[in-house]
XYZ file of C-alpha atoms in Angstrom:
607
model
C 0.000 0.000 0.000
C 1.502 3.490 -0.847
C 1.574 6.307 1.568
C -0.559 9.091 1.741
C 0.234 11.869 0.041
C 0.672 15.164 1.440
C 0.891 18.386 -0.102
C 1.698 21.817 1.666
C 1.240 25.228 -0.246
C 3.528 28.231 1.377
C 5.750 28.377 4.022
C 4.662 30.819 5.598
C 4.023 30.760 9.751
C 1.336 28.653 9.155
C 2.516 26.355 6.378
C 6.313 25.682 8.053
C 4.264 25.216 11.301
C 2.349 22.410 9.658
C 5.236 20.548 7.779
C 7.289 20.477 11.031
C 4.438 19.211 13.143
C 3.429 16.356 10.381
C 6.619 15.206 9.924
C 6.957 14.528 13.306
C 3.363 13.207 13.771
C 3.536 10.696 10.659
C 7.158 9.347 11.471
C 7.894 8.741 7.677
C 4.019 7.252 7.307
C 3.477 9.837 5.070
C 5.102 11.585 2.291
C 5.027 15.608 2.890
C 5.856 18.078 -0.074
C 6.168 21.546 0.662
C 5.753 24.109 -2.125
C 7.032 27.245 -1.710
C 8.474 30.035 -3.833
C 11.528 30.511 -1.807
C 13.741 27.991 -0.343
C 13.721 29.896 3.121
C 11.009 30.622 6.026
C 10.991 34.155 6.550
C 10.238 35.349 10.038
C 7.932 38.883 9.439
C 8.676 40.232 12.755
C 11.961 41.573 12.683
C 12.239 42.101 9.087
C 12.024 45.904 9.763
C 15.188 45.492 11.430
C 16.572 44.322 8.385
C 15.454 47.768 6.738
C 17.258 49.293 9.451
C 20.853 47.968 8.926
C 20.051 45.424 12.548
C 20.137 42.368 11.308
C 21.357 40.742 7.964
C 19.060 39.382 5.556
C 20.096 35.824 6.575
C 19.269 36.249 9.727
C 15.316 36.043 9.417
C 15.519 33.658 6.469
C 15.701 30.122 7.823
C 16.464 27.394 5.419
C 13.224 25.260 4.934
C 15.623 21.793 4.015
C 17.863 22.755 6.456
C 15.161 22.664 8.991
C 12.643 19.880 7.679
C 14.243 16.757 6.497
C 12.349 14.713 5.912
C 9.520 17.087 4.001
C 9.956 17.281 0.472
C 10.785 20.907 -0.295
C 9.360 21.917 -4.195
C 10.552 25.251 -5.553
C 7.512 27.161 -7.299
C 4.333 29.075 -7.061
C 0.805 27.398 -7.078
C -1.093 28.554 -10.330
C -3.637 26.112 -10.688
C -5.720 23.734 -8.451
C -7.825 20.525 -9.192
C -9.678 19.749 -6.584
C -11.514 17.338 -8.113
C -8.326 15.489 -9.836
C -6.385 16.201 -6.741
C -3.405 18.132 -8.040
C -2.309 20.941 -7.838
C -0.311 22.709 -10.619
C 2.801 25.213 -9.903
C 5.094 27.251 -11.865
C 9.393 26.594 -10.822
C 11.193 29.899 -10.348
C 13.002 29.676 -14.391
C 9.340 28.872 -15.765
C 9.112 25.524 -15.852
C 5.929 23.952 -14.606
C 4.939 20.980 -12.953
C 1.950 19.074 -10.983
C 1.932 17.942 -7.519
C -0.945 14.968 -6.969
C -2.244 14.954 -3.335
C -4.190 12.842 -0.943
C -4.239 15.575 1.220
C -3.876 19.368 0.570
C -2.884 22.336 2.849
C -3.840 25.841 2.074
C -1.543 28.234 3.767
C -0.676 30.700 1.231
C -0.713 33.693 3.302
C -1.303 36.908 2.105
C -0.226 39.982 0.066
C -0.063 44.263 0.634
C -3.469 45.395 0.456
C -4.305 47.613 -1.456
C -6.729 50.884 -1.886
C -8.019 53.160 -4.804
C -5.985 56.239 -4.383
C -4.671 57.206 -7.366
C -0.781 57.061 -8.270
C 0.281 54.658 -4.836
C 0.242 51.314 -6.671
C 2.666 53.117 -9.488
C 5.083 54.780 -6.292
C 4.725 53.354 -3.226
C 6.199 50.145 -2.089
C 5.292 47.599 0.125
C 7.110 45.772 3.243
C 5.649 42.453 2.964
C 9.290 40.349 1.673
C 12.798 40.027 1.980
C 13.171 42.138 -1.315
C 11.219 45.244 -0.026
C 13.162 45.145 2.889
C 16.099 45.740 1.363
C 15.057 48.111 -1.488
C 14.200 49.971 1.391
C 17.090 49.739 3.362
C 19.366 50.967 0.004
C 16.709 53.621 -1.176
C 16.356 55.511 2.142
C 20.621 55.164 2.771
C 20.607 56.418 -1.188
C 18.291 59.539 -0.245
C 19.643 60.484 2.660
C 22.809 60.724 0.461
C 22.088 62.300 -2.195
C 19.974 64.730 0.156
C 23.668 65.371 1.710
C 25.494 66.281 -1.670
C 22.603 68.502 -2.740
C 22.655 72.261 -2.970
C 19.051 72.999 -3.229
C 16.955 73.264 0.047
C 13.799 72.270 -1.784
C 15.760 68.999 -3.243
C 17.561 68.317 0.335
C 13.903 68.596 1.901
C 11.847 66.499 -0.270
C 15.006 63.469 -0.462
C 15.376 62.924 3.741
C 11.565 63.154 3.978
C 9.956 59.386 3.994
C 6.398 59.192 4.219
C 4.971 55.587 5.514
C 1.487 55.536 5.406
C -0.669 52.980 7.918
C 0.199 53.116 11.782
C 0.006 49.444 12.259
C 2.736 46.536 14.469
C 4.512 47.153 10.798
C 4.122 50.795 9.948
C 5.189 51.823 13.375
C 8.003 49.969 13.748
C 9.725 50.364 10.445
C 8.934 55.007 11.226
C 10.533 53.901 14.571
C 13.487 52.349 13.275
C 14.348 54.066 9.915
C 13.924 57.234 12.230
C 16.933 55.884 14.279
C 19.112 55.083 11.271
C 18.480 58.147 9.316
C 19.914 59.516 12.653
C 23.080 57.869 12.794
C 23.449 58.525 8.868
C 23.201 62.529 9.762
C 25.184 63.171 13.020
C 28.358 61.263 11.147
C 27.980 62.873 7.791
C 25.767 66.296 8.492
C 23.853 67.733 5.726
C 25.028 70.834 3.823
C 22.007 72.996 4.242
C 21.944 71.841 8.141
C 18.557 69.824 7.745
C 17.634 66.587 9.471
C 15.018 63.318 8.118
C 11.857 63.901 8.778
C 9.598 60.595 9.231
C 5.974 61.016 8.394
C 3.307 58.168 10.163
C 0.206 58.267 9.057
C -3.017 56.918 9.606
C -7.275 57.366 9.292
C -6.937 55.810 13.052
C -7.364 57.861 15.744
C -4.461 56.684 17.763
C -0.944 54.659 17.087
C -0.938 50.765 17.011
C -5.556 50.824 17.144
C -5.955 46.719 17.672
C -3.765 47.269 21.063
C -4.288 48.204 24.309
C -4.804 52.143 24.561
C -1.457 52.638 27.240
C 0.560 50.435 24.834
C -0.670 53.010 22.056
C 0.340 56.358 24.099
C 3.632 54.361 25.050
C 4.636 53.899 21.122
C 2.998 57.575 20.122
C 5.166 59.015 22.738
C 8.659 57.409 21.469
C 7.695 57.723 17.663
C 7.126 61.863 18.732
C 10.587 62.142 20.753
C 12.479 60.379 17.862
C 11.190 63.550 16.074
C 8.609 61.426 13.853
C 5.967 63.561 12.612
C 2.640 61.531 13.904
C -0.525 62.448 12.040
C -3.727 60.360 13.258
C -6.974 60.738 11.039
C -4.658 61.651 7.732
C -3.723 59.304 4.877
C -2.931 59.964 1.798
C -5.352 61.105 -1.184
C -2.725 61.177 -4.295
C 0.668 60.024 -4.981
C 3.063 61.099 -7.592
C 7.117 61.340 -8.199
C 7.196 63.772 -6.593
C 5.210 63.822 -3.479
C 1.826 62.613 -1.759
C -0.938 64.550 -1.808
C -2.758 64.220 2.306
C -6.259 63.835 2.826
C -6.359 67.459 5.034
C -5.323 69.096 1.929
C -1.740 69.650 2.933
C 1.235 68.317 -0.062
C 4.558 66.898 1.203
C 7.447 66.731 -1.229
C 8.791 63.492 -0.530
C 11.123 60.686 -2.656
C 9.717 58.029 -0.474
C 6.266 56.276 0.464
C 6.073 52.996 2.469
C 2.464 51.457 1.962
C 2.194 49.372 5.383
C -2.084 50.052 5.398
C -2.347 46.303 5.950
C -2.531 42.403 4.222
C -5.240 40.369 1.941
C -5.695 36.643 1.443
C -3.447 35.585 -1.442
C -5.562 35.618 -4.542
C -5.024 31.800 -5.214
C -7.875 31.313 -3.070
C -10.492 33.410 -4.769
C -10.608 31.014 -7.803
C -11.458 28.282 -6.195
C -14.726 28.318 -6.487
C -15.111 27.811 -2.365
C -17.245 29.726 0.209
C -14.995 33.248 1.152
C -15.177 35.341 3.912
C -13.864 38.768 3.194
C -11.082 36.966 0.454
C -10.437 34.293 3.280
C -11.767 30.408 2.732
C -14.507 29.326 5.433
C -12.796 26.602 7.231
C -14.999 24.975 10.198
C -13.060 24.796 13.595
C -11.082 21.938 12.497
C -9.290 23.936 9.847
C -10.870 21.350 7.485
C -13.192 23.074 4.077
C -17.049 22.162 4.241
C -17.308 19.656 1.865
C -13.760 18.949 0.927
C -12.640 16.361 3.871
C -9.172 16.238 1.793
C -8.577 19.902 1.698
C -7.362 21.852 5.106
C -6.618 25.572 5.320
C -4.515 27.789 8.038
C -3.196 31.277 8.728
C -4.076 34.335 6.412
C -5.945 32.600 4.204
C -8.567 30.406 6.232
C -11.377 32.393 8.358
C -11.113 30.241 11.638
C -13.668 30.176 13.893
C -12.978 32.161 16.754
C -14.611 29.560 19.638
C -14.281 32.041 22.480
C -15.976 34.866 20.318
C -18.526 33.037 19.135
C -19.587 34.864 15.561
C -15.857 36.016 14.944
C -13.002 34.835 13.159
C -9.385 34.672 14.426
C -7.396 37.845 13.200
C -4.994 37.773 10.386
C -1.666 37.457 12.973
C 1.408 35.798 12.638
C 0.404 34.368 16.564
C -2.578 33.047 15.260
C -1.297 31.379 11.752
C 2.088 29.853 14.260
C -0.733 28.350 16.440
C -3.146 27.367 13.548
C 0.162 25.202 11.575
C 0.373 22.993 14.743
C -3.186 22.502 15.005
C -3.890 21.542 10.963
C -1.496 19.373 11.203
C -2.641 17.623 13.963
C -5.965 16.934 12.097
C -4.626 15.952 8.951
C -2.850 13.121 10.897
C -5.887 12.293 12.260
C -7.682 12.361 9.254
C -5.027 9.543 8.553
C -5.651 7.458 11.643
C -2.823 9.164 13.704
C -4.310 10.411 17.046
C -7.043 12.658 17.045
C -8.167 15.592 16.109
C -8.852 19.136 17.843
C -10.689 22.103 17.043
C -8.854 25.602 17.474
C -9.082 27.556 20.439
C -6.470 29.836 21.679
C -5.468 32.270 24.662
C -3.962 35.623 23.961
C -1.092 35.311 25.155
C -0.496 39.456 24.477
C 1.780 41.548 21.680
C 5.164 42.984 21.274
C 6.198 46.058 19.473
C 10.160 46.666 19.149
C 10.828 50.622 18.680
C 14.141 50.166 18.074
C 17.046 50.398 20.401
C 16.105 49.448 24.183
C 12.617 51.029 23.434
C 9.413 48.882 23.368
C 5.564 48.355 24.108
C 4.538 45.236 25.436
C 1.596 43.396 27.141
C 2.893 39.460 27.718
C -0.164 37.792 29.531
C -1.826 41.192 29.745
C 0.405 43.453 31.598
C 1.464 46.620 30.248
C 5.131 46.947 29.859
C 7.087 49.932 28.498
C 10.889 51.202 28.293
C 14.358 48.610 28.684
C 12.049 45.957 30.325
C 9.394 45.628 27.286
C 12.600 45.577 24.895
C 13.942 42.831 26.770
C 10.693 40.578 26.487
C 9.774 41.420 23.174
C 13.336 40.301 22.106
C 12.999 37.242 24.174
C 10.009 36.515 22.522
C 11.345 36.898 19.086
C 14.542 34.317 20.234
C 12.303 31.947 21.358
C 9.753 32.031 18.919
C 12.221 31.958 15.967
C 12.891 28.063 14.376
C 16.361 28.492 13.713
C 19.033 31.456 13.520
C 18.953 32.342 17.624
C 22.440 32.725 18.055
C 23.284 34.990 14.818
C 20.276 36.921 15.879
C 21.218 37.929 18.841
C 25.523 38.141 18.004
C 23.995 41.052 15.498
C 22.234 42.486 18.399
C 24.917 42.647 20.836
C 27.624 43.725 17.703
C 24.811 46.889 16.715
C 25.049 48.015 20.416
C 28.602 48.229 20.767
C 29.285 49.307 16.882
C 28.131 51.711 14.603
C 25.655 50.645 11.425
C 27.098 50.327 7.665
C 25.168 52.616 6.022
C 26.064 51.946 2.177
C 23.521 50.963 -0.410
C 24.647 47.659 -2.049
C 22.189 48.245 -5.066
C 20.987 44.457 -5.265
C 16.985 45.322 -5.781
C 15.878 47.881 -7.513
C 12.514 49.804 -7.744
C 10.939 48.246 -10.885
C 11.287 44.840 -9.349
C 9.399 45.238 -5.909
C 6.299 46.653 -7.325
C 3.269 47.264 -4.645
C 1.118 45.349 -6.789
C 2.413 41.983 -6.562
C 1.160 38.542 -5.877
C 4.520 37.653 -4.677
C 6.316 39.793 -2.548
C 8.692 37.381 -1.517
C 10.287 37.194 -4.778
C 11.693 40.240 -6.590
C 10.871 40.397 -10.538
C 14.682 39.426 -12.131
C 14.643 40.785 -16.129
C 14.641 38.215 -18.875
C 13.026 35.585 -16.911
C 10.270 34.131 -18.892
C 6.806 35.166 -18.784
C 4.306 33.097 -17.368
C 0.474 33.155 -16.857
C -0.905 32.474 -13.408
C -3.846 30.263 -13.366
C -6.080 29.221 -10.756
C -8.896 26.803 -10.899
C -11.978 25.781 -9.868
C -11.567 22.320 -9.006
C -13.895 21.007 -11.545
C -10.985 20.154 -13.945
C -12.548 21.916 -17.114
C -10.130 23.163 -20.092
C -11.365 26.355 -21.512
C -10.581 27.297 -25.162
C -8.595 30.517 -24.810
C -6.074 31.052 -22.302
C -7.380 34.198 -19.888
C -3.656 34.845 -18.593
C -2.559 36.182 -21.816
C -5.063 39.114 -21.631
C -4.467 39.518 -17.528
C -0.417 39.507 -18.519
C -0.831 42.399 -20.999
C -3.217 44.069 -18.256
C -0.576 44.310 -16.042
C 2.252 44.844 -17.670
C 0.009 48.315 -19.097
C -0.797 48.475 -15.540
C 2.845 48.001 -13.538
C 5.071 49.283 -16.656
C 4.284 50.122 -20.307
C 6.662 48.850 -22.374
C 8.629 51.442 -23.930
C 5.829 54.609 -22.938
C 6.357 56.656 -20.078
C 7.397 55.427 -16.709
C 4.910 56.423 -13.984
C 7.412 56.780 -11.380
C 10.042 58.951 -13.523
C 9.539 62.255 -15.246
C 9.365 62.441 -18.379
C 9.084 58.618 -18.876
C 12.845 57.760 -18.427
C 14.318 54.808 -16.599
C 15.626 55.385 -13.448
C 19.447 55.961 -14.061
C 21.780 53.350 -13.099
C 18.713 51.010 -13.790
C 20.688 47.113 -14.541
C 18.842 45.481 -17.261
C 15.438 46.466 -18.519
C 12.889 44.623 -20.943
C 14.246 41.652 -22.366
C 15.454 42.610 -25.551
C 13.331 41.132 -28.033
C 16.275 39.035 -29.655
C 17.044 37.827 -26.424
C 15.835 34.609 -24.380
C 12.692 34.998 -22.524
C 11.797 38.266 -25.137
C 10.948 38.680 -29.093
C 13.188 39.452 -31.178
C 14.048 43.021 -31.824
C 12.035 45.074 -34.841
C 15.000 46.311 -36.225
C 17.897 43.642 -35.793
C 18.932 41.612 -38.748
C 17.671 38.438 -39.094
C 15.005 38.805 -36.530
C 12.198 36.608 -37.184
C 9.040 37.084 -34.853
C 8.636 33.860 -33.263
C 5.165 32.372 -33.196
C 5.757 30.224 -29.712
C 7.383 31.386 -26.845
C 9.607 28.862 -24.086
C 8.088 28.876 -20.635
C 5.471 31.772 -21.729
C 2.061 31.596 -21.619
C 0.425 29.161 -23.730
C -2.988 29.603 -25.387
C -4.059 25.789 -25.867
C -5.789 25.598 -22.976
C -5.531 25.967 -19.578
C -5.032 23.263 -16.254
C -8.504 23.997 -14.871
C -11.401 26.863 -15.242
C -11.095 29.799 -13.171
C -9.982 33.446 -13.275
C -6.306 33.784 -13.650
C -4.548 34.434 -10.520
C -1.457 36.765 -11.646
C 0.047 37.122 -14.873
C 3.822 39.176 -15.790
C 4.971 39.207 -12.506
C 8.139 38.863 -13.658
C 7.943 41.277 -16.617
C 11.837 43.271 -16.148
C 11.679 47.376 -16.500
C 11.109 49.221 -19.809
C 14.391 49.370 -22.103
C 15.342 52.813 -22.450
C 13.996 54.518 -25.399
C 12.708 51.374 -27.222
C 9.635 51.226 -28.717
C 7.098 48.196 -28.370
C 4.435 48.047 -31.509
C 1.376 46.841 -30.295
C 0.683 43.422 -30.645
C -2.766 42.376 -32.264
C -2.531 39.016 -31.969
C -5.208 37.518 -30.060
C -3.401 36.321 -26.839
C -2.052 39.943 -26.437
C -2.914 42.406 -24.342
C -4.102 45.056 -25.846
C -7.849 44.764 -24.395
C -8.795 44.763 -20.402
C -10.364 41.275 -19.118
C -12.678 41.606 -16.655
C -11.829 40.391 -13.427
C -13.791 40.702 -10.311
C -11.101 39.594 -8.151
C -9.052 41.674 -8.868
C -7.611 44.528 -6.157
C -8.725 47.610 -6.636
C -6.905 50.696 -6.939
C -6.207 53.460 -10.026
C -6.998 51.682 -13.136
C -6.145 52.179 -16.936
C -7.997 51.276 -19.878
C -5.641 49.448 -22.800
C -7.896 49.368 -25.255
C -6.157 52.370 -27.152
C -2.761 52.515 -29.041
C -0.115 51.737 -27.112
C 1.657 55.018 -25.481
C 4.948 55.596 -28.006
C 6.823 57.019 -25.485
C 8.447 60.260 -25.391
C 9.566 61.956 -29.022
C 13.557 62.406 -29.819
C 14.627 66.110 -30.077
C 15.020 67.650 -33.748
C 18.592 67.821 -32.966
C 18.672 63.631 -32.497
C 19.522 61.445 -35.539
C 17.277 58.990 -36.214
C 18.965 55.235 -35.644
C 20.396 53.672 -38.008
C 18.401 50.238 -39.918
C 20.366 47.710 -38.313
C 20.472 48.983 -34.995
C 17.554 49.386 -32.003
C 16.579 52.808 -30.878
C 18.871 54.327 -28.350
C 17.985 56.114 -24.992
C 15.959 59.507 -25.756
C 18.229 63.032 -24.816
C 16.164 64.769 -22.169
C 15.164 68.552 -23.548
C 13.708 69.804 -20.397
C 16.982 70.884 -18.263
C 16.575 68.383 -15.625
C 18.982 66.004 -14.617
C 18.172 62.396 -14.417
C 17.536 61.369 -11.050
C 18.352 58.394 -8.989
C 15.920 54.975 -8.170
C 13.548 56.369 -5.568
């Protein structure tokens, strides 16, 4: 008799939770894949300290084969799910794909930025959801405060060491908090020409700091945030972004190179396709983690509405407590579900929150008493040692080596701004240019082909959406490419790309590797994300519009999609800005090269 099969999607606090508890439940009963699009388990918490020059990347990424051997770790993203055929389809990380058969299936996706129609933040904010925001952040704000340094201009220096993070949040207030302290450090050893200082910005439509906490804990974090000179504004957000600057809700502008988006999470989209009872984007799981109807299928953390048993009516918060204690409990079940104990039904006790401010600064309630100052920074880092798998000791060497030396403040340039877009599906993975396209499918479970493959129109959605090929850039005047920008589109001669319209012997190719494919697709649904890895626009190249009909070039309706400022593409693609008369036209055997700027400014850096 074979084993059971068990597959795991994300890796998340509630999906590494679950593989480590199974495999030591089934004792090599059962065979346990774990699909994930990273190779690491990332633990959220402390990742602003990664923004803030604290801790190295590697220290909140803990290696998910290192830690779990004997769970089968898959590389990939889930695109497609037969519920009925019991498989579930993925997409590997250099575009191959791939289908994972199950005899039992975990849904613990987790969940994405969340995002809201105000016009111009999905094309210039960015999000602090991954490892790849974290440290675009952690090079753009060192690069600002920089340049803001070497600048004459006191309109220039002002607008460059003023960062704007918008949503006053356990994430939003700590990385104000911290960046406040580092921007600091940056200042009193290398002092700005014109004498200014940072200014940090926190806003929210809350009346108070840190809202889902305990009102003392709130004042305790307001009053730090206010005497690390962070401007606090409760009952503002922001009602327009450009490149420029934000637009505020009271009317007020603030020139600023810099917006954080921190106004909160959603369910990953995967499980809006599924054709399954959703509460508020999250699947209705009973109090066994286990979906109504589907005995095979289990779902935990950000992406399950749990019963909340002691709230009777409620459903469990979208926490990183809750999805740890929800991994332990799913798998529990799921064993039982395979005649290994028995199962449970959820119920927790809040054990109380942490909130690190940076430096020996804190808010803390454990077990529901009110802590503040040295002694709330020692808990809350005692909490994050114990509650972390793997990586104790390097955690806390870094701490002990950032109190006795000073930060290194340089920018290493590693991720840049095209490639940790707000609007992503997959924060955890920054976009990487010429890796091939792919459409991202999610099904129904009924196991239906359709006729015409719906990614193709989502991909050229948003990819008018995100970056238009060769037009304008939203997020740079006078649609130029951030300077210093590595890469760009794919070149069409290239792998991954088309070939170019003007090189010789350029053919256009009529299939693409690893690209979407308009057969058919796995199973029915609405496609889940499409062009995720699409690179930045070349500079000054020119993309004819395709008329084919898997392009782009017309809007599919999708209901689940997020909302926010939207675009129709059912015009002629934007040809991007005109060369000067004084510009010779390229020559026949060569592509277009970068447009001269005509409007006396000077191109500016990635912000």
């Amino acid at each position: 008799m074979s084993r059971p099969r068990i597959v795991i999607v994300g890796a998340g606090f509630a999906g590494y939770r679950t593989a480590r508890t199974l495999s030591r439940l089934t004792r090599h009963q059962a065979d346990i894949t774990l699909l994930n699009p990273t190779d690491y388990f990332l633990y959220l918490p402390l990742l602003p300290q990664v923004a803030a020059g604290i801790l190295e990347p590697r220290r909140v990424s803990v290696s998910l084969s290192g830690t779990l051997p004997h769970v089968r770790l898959v590389l990939g993203e889930a695109d497609g799910i037969d519920l009925d055929g019991h498989t579930v389809h993925y997409s590997g990380p250099e575009g191959e794909e791939g289908t994972l058969p199950f005899d039992r299936l975990v849904l613990a996706a987790g969940s994405v930025n969340k995002l809201l129609p105000v016009p111009g933040v999905a094309e210039h904010a960015h999000g602090f959801r991954g490892l790849p925001e974290a440290l675009y952040l952690r090079d753009h704000v060192t690069r600002q405060v920089e340049l803001a340094a070497a600048a004459k201009d006191r309109a220039e220096c002002a607008a460059r060491c003023t960062f704007v993070v918008v949503g006053a949040g356990y994430t939003g207030t700590e990385v104000a908090a911290h960046g406040a302290m580092y921007t600091d450090a940056q200042v009193r050893r290398h002092p700005m020409r014109t004498g200014m200082r940072p200014r940090w910005m926190l806003l929210d439509v809350a009346p108070r700091v840190l809202p889902e906490m305990d009102e003392r804990l709130s004042r305790t974090a307001g009053r730090v945030l206010r005497q690390r000179g962070v401007d606090v504004r409760m009952g503002t957000s922001v009602k327009e972004a450009t490149h420029d600057g934000v637009l505020l809700t009271d009317g007020s502008t603030v020139d600023t190179r810099t917006l954080v988006w921190c106004v909160g999470v959603r369910p990953d989209p995967l499980v809006e396709s599924l054709g399954l009872p959703l509460e508020r984007g999250r699947l209705l799981v009973d109090s066994h983690l286990r979906v109504p109807g589907r005995p095979e299928v289990f779902a935990c953390g950000d992406v399950a509405a749990v019963p909340d048993l002691n709230q009777p009516g409620q459903y469990t918060p979208m926490t990183a407590q809750h999805a740890w204690r929800h991994g332990k409990v799913c798998a529990q079940n799921v064993a039982a579900s395979l005649g290994v104990g028995r199962r449970r039904a959820y119920r927790h006790r809040d054990m109380g929150f942490v909130v690190d401010l940076g430096g020996a600064k804190a808010a803390a309630n454990p077990l529901g008493l009110p802590m503040s100052g040295p002694a709330a920074g020692a808990v809350t880092r005692g909490y994050h040692l114990a509650a972390m798998p793997g990586n104790r000791v390097r955690v806390a060497a870094d701490w002990l080596l950032d109190a006795v030396l000073p930060r290194q403040a340089v920018q290493l340039g590693l991720v840049r701004s095209w490639s940790v877009p707000l609007e992503s599906a997959s924060p955890e993975v920054a976009r990487v240019p010429g890796r091939p396209e792919r459409a991202r499918r999610a099904g129904t479970g009924t196991g239906e082909r359709d006729a015409v493959d719906p990614g193709a129109e989502r991909a050229g959605e948003e990819r008018s959406e995100e970056q238009p090929p060769g037009g304008h850039s939203r997020d740079r005047p006078s649609g130029e490419p951030a300077k210093n920008q590595p890469g760009g589109e794919p070149a069409r001669n290239q792998p991954g790309g088309e070939p170019a319209k003007n090189q010789p012997h350029a053919e256009p190719r009529e299939e693409q590797p690893h690209g979407s494919r308009s057969g058919s697709t796995r199973a029915s649904g609405t496609p889940r994300r499409a062009a995720e890895t699409a690179g930045p626009p070349a500079r000054g190249t020119r993309k004819p519009r395709k008329t084919s009909g898997t392009s782009g070039a017309t809007r599919s309706a999708n209901p689940a999609a997020p909302s926010g400022p939207t675009r129709s593409a059912d015009g002629p693609a934007d040809p991007g800005p005109e060369p000067p008369a004084d510009q010779p036209p390229p020559g026949p055997d060569i592509a277009p090269g970068p447009v001269k700027r005509t409007d006396g400014r000077a191109a500016e850096g990635d912000s």
